[in-house]
Amino acid sequence: MAQMTGNEQFQRWLAQVNQECGSFAARPLEGEFFGHLETGYTRALKLSTVTSANVNLYRTKNEIKNHNDSWFYTVFQLEGLATIEQNNRQTVIQPGDITLVDASRPCSLVWQQPSRQISLLLPRSLLEQQLRVGEAHCVQRLSKNLPMVQMSHRLLQESMSNHELSGSESEAALEAIVCLLRPVLQQQDVQPSRRDRQFEKVIQLIESHLQSEMLRPEWLANETGMSVRSLYRMFADKGLVVAQYIKNRRLDLCARELRSAADDEKLAGIGFSWGFTDHSHFSTAFRQRFGISPGEYRKRHR
């Protein structure tokens, strides 16, 4: 069999990344490209080990709109350096460091030397149960010198090597990683600006009215004393669309209920309780966000 050219290897690697990690674009950098991807699924622990050099992997709004954005990529750096950008912030992570990348916003990862890292998919709903994650928490270098970061690395490595973990045990390991990272992420909090405080007020208003039929952009703008245009611009500055954000939060809470729903509980009723008056629309929206139907989601979390 003929040996693959450098471009063929690059295209094959990118196709594998898109299949396993979500929709990305990429471009080779100067020097010889190298890329290898290993995936692992230990029940709730969904991760990929990326080994690469001389390549820029990135997501724009075009890639994001065609992919599930209900995750954070939790990057555990193993070898070499990686330069990561998001929200007009850039950081360089070293072996032992950890950082969070928001799957719902554009980002860029650059490897200009041989690098190896683990990317763990961390459900947004799980992280936000314990911490309201904002821009200040993403693409921050969580240093290898911090005890909680060291413990998170060890827990991930031990969980990966134990293939006998049950579903509940792997979920507990995932929750433990969140608990370990929470105090480190909270230390990244900065004094919010007036605009950030206003955005937080809007978010809190959304959270408290997710089951209300009146929750729409026009109502939000009126309640917070701003124009609809200003409201849309505020969310756009965060890389978000207000109506999409509301729908995704409702879907996240539907998913939470489905994980504990009885077999005889009507799926349409769960969707209706969170603002989805049309079951067909609810089922379509749920599949777009989570990749499977509400019924299949419930079965998988049995």
Tab-separated table of C-alpha atoms in Angstrom:
chain	number	residue	atom	x	y	z
A	1	MET	CA	0.000	0.000	0.000
A	2	ALA	CA	1.346	3.414	-0.963
A	3	GLN	CA	2.509	5.616	1.909
A	4	MET	CA	0.261	8.603	2.637
A	5	THR	CA	1.502	12.086	1.801
A	6	GLY	CA	1.746	14.787	4.461
A	7	ASN	CA	-1.473	16.396	3.241
A	8	GLU	CA	-3.308	13.056	3.313
A	9	GLN	CA	-2.149	12.463	6.884
A	10	PHE	CA	-3.309	15.961	7.836
A	11	GLN	CA	-6.750	15.477	6.265
A	12	ARG	CA	-7.156	12.069	7.884
A	13	TRP	CA	-6.233	13.464	11.309
A	14	LEU	CA	-8.649	16.399	10.923
A	15	ALA	CA	-11.462	14.045	9.871
A	16	GLN	CA	-10.844	11.952	12.981
A	17	VAL	CA	-10.870	15.059	15.190
A	18	ASN	CA	-14.193	16.125	13.669
A	19	GLN	CA	-15.660	12.681	14.230
A	20	GLU	CA	-14.561	12.313	17.841
A	21	CYS	CA	-14.250	15.838	19.263
A	22	GLY	CA	-16.756	17.953	17.354
A	23	SER	CA	-16.559	20.218	14.345
A	24	PHE	CA	-13.146	21.913	13.905
A	25	ALA	CA	-11.158	23.528	11.111
A	26	ALA	CA	-7.352	23.379	10.939
A	27	ARG	CA	-4.319	24.600	9.044
A	28	PRO	CA	-0.774	23.219	9.051
A	29	LEU	CA	2.026	25.496	10.238
A	30	GLU	CA	5.628	25.733	9.111
A	31	GLY	CA	7.569	22.563	9.756
A	32	GLU	CA	6.588	18.927	9.521
A	33	PHE	CA	3.020	18.193	10.559
A	34	PHE	CA	2.305	15.383	12.974
A	35	GLY	CA	-1.077	14.405	14.346
A	36	HIS	CA	-2.412	11.396	16.216
A	37	LEU	CA	-5.688	10.951	18.098
A	38	GLU	CA	-6.700	8.274	20.586
A	39	THR	CA	-10.200	8.204	22.040
A	40	GLY	CA	-11.403	6.608	25.226
A	41	TYR	CA	-14.834	6.151	26.731
A	42	THR	CA	-15.015	4.942	30.311
A	43	ARG	CA	-18.755	5.264	30.759
A	44	ALA	CA	-19.310	8.949	31.628
A	45	LEU	CA	-15.661	9.838	30.963
A	46	LYS	CA	-15.456	10.824	27.298
A	47	LEU	CA	-11.973	11.909	26.330
A	48	SER	CA	-9.423	12.149	23.558
A	49	THR	CA	-5.635	12.097	23.727
A	50	VAL	CA	-4.223	14.443	21.093
A	51	THR	CA	-0.578	14.206	20.034
A	52	SER	CA	0.374	16.827	17.458
A	53	ALA	CA	2.948	19.286	16.149
A	54	ASN	CA	2.977	22.272	13.768
A	55	VAL	CA	-0.766	22.681	13.410
A	56	ASN	CA	-3.482	25.193	14.323
A	57	LEU	CA	-6.854	23.677	15.262
A	58	TYR	CA	-9.728	26.136	15.605
A	59	ARG	CA	-13.500	26.617	15.775
A	60	THR	CA	-15.421	29.527	14.266
A	61	LYS	CA	-19.138	30.249	14.458
A	62	ASN	CA	-19.574	28.112	11.333
A	63	GLU	CA	-18.195	25.017	13.066
A	64	ILE	CA	-20.072	25.723	16.303
A	65	LYS	CA	-23.515	26.018	14.726
A	66	ASN	CA	-23.251	22.467	13.355
A	67	HIS	CA	-22.162	20.867	16.619
A	68	ASN	CA	-23.368	20.190	20.141
A	69	ASP	CA	-22.126	23.048	22.365
A	70	SER	CA	-23.245	21.696	25.752
A	71	TRP	CA	-19.682	20.895	26.806
A	72	PHE	CA	-16.463	22.347	28.033
A	73	TYR	CA	-13.222	20.883	26.734
A	74	THR	CA	-11.132	20.337	29.871
A	75	VAL	CA	-7.547	20.254	28.588
A	76	PHE	CA	-4.980	18.308	30.639
A	77	GLN	CA	-1.532	19.050	29.209
A	78	LEU	CA	0.815	16.037	29.307
A	79	GLU	CA	3.832	16.951	27.157
A	80	GLY	CA	5.100	20.023	25.295
A	81	LEU	CA	3.343	23.383	25.075
A	82	ALA	CA	-0.020	24.489	23.683
A	83	THR	CA	-1.173	28.037	22.936
A	84	ILE	CA	-4.929	28.427	23.387
A	85	GLU	CA	-7.091	31.461	22.581
A	86	GLN	CA	-10.708	32.285	23.426
A	87	ASN	CA	-12.671	35.427	24.331
A	88	ASN	CA	-9.738	37.650	23.270
A	89	ARG	CA	-7.592	35.885	25.857
A	90	GLN	CA	-4.489	33.808	25.145
A	91	THR	CA	-2.664	31.384	27.416
A	92	VAL	CA	0.212	28.936	27.072
A	93	ILE	CA	-0.157	25.723	29.046
A	94	GLN	CA	2.715	23.470	30.056
A	95	PRO	CA	2.896	19.822	31.148
A	96	GLY	CA	0.758	19.360	34.250
A	97	ASP	CA	-1.407	22.441	33.591
A	98	ILE	CA	-5.169	22.395	32.993
A	99	THR	CA	-7.473	24.840	31.225
A	100	LEU	CA	-11.141	25.054	30.228
A	101	VAL	CA	-12.326	25.784	26.676
A	102	ASP	CA	-15.998	26.623	26.079
A	103	ALA	CA	-17.408	24.549	23.189
A	104	SER	CA	-20.073	27.191	22.511
A	105	ARG	CA	-17.561	29.941	21.619
A	106	PRO	CA	-14.852	30.329	18.955
A	107	CYS	CA	-11.421	29.119	20.020
A	108	SER	CA	-7.965	28.350	18.650
A	109	LEU	CA	-5.294	25.829	19.679
A	110	VAL	CA	-1.752	26.077	18.316
A	111	TRP	CA	0.924	23.390	18.619
A	112	GLN	CA	4.261	24.609	17.261
A	113	GLN	CA	6.242	21.792	18.843
A	114	PRO	CA	5.458	18.166	19.717
A	115	SER	CA	2.642	18.278	22.236
A	116	ARG	CA	0.381	15.757	23.959
A	117	GLN	CA	-2.779	16.503	25.890
A	118	ILE	CA	-6.004	14.907	27.084
A	119	SER	CA	-9.265	16.659	26.241
A	120	LEU	CA	-12.046	15.604	28.627
A	121	LEU	CA	-15.628	16.498	27.718
A	122	LEU	CA	-17.151	18.110	30.793
A	123	PRO	CA	-20.946	18.599	30.599
A	124	ARG	CA	-21.901	22.239	30.970
A	125	SER	CA	-24.849	21.306	33.192
A	126	LEU	CA	-22.570	19.434	35.616
A	127	LEU	CA	-20.083	22.269	35.944
A	128	GLU	CA	-22.764	24.932	36.294
A	129	GLN	CA	-24.430	23.033	39.135
A	130	GLN	CA	-21.513	24.145	41.296
A	131	LEU	CA	-20.159	27.244	39.564
A	132	ARG	CA	-21.601	29.891	37.260
A	133	VAL	CA	-19.007	29.641	34.530
A	134	GLY	CA	-18.198	32.839	32.663
A	135	GLU	CA	-15.510	34.204	30.398
A	136	ALA	CA	-13.142	34.712	33.336
A	137	HIS	CA	-12.950	30.953	33.878
A	138	CYS	CA	-12.121	29.943	30.290
A	139	VAL	CA	-8.602	29.692	28.856
A	140	GLN	CA	-7.061	30.428	32.226
A	141	ARG	CA	-3.863	28.536	33.025
A	142	LEU	CA	-4.536	26.374	36.081
A	143	SER	CA	-0.959	25.778	37.171
A	144	LYS	CA	0.554	22.342	37.699
A	145	ASN	CA	1.852	23.635	41.059
A	146	LEU	CA	-1.651	23.839	42.538
A	147	PRO	CA	-2.574	20.795	44.688
A	148	MET	CA	-6.112	20.545	43.266
A	149	VAL	CA	-4.725	20.524	39.711
A	150	GLN	CA	-2.250	17.756	40.599
A	151	MET	CA	-5.037	15.692	42.188
A	152	SER	CA	-7.258	16.192	39.119
A	153	HIS	CA	-4.492	14.869	36.857
A	154	ARG	CA	-4.002	11.789	39.048
A	155	LEU	CA	-7.717	11.084	39.287
A	156	LEU	CA	-8.145	11.311	35.512
A	157	GLN	CA	-5.160	9.035	34.819
A	158	GLU	CA	-6.313	6.436	37.348
A	159	SER	CA	-9.880	6.513	36.002
A	160	MET	CA	-8.597	6.051	32.434
A	161	SER	CA	-6.564	2.983	33.425
A	162	ASN	CA	-9.472	1.359	35.270
A	163	HIS	CA	-11.713	-0.188	32.617
A	164	GLU	CA	-13.981	-1.852	35.174
A	165	LEU	CA	-15.609	1.368	36.374
A	166	SER	CA	-19.395	1.142	36.419
A	167	GLY	CA	-21.565	3.904	34.994
A	168	SER	CA	-22.255	5.404	38.423
A	169	GLU	CA	-18.572	5.159	39.385
A	170	SER	CA	-17.427	6.971	36.252
A	171	GLU	CA	-20.044	9.686	36.861
A	172	ALA	CA	-18.730	10.020	40.418
A	173	ALA	CA	-15.182	10.397	39.047
A	174	LEU	CA	-16.364	13.130	36.680
A	175	GLU	CA	-18.131	14.945	39.518
A	176	ALA	CA	-15.001	14.587	41.672
A	177	ILE	CA	-12.902	16.284	38.984
A	178	VAL	CA	-15.384	19.178	38.953
A	179	CYS	CA	-15.205	19.415	42.754
A	180	LEU	CA	-11.407	19.499	42.634
A	181	LEU	CA	-11.312	22.210	39.975
A	182	ARG	CA	-14.051	24.372	41.490
A	183	PRO	CA	-11.937	26.159	44.150
A	184	VAL	CA	-9.170	26.751	41.592
A	185	LEU	CA	-11.631	28.238	39.108
A	186	GLN	CA	-13.219	30.397	41.795
A	187	GLN	CA	-9.824	31.941	42.451
A	188	GLN	CA	-9.907	33.164	38.839
A	189	ASP	CA	-12.935	35.331	39.554
A	190	VAL	CA	-12.371	39.047	38.963
A	191	GLN	CA	-14.402	42.087	39.944
A	192	PRO	CA	-17.133	42.278	37.285
A	193	SER	CA	-17.679	45.414	35.232
A	194	ARG	CA	-21.009	47.245	35.167
A	195	ARG	CA	-21.856	45.516	31.876
A	196	ASP	CA	-20.938	42.116	33.326
A	197	ARG	CA	-23.160	42.779	36.343
A	198	GLN	CA	-26.002	43.693	33.993
A	199	PHE	CA	-25.419	40.493	31.997
A	200	GLU	CA	-25.462	38.466	35.226
A	201	LYS	CA	-28.765	40.102	36.166
A	202	VAL	CA	-30.250	39.012	32.821
A	203	ILE	CA	-28.928	35.476	33.321
A	204	GLN	CA	-30.482	35.287	36.789
A	205	LEU	CA	-33.789	36.531	35.388
A	206	ILE	CA	-33.668	33.808	32.731
A	207	GLU	CA	-32.889	31.132	35.332
A	208	SER	CA	-35.826	32.134	37.518
A	209	HIS	CA	-38.317	32.172	34.608
A	210	LEU	CA	-37.269	29.176	32.515
A	211	GLN	CA	-40.664	27.534	33.024
A	212	SER	CA	-42.574	30.671	32.085
A	213	GLU	CA	-44.164	31.109	28.654
A	214	MET	CA	-43.463	34.857	28.782
A	215	LEU	CA	-39.689	34.301	28.785
A	216	ARG	CA	-38.738	35.885	25.461
A	217	PRO	CA	-36.095	38.461	24.427
A	218	GLU	CA	-38.713	41.231	24.288
A	219	TRP	CA	-39.870	40.501	27.837
A	220	LEU	CA	-36.277	40.303	29.102
A	221	ALA	CA	-35.408	43.655	27.546
A	222	ASN	CA	-38.442	45.301	29.111
A	223	GLU	CA	-37.749	43.815	32.557
A	224	THR	CA	-34.129	44.956	32.561
A	225	GLY	CA	-34.733	48.409	31.083
A	226	MET	CA	-32.847	48.007	27.826
A	227	SER	CA	-33.749	47.801	24.161
A	228	VAL	CA	-34.049	44.451	22.423
A	229	ARG	CA	-31.164	45.485	20.196
A	230	SER	CA	-28.945	46.175	23.231
A	231	LEU	CA	-29.917	42.819	24.700
A	232	TYR	CA	-28.920	40.991	21.522
A	233	ARG	CA	-25.649	42.942	21.358
A	234	MET	CA	-24.864	42.096	25.000
A	235	PHE	CA	-25.213	38.364	24.284
A	236	ALA	CA	-23.368	38.664	20.976
A	237	ASP	CA	-20.394	40.172	22.835
A	238	LYS	CA	-20.262	36.926	24.810
A	239	GLY	CA	-20.473	34.827	21.650
A	240	LEU	CA	-24.098	33.901	22.420
A	241	VAL	CA	-27.587	34.342	20.976
A	242	VAL	CA	-30.180	35.114	23.645
A	243	ALA	CA	-32.995	32.936	22.256
A	244	GLN	CA	-30.584	30.034	21.704
A	245	TYR	CA	-29.229	30.432	25.233
A	246	ILE	CA	-32.751	30.207	26.694
A	247	LYS	CA	-33.547	27.127	24.624
A	248	ASN	CA	-30.298	25.403	25.589
A	249	ARG	CA	-30.818	26.065	29.299
A	250	ARG	CA	-34.302	24.595	29.048
A	251	LEU	CA	-32.948	21.555	27.227
A	252	ASP	CA	-30.245	21.103	29.885
A	253	LEU	CA	-32.913	21.011	32.578
A	254	CYS	CA	-35.033	18.616	30.532
A	255	ALA	CA	-31.977	16.359	30.307
A	256	ARG	CA	-31.525	16.551	34.069
A	257	GLU	CA	-35.114	15.423	34.607
A	258	LEU	CA	-34.800	12.646	32.031
A	259	ARG	CA	-31.863	11.144	33.925
A	260	SER	CA	-34.209	10.330	36.811
A	261	ALA	CA	-37.552	10.037	34.970
A	262	ALA	CA	-39.636	6.890	35.350
A	263	ASP	CA	-40.279	4.757	32.274
A	264	ASP	CA	-43.981	5.628	32.299
A	265	GLU	CA	-43.435	9.382	32.594
A	266	LYS	CA	-44.466	11.103	29.377
A	267	LEU	CA	-41.619	12.758	27.498
A	268	ALA	CA	-43.941	15.437	26.145
A	269	GLY	CA	-44.856	16.373	29.734
A	270	ILE	CA	-41.217	16.927	30.662
A	271	GLY	CA	-40.683	19.120	27.612
A	272	PHE	CA	-43.902	21.036	28.267
A	273	SER	CA	-42.892	21.790	31.872
A	274	TRP	CA	-39.793	23.594	30.551
A	275	GLY	CA	-41.479	25.666	27.875
A	276	PHE	CA	-41.643	23.268	24.887
A	277	THR	CA	-45.325	23.279	23.994
A	278	ASP	CA	-44.796	21.241	20.813
A	279	HIS	CA	-43.404	17.721	21.364
A	280	SER	CA	-42.027	17.435	17.837
A	281	HIS	CA	-40.080	20.682	18.268
A	282	PHE	CA	-38.848	19.500	21.678
A	283	SER	CA	-37.638	16.177	20.293
A	284	THR	CA	-35.879	17.844	17.335
A	285	ALA	CA	-34.214	20.483	19.524
A	286	PHE	CA	-33.114	17.854	22.060
A	287	ARG	CA	-31.555	15.696	19.343
A	288	GLN	CA	-29.701	18.697	17.914
A	289	ARG	CA	-28.214	19.504	21.336
A	290	PHE	CA	-27.449	16.037	22.674
A	291	GLY	CA	-27.208	13.920	19.529
A	292	ILE	CA	-29.975	11.476	20.528
A	293	SER	CA	-33.732	11.588	21.153
A	294	PRO	CA	-35.169	12.267	24.628
A	295	GLY	CA	-36.337	8.640	24.865
A	296	GLU	CA	-32.908	7.254	24.006
A	297	TYR	CA	-31.279	9.697	26.438
A	298	ARG	CA	-33.476	8.381	29.237
A	299	LYS	CA	-32.595	4.770	28.400
A	300	ARG	CA	-28.862	5.486	28.345
A	301	HIS	CA	-28.958	7.018	31.806
A	302	ARG	CA	-30.745	4.103	33.367
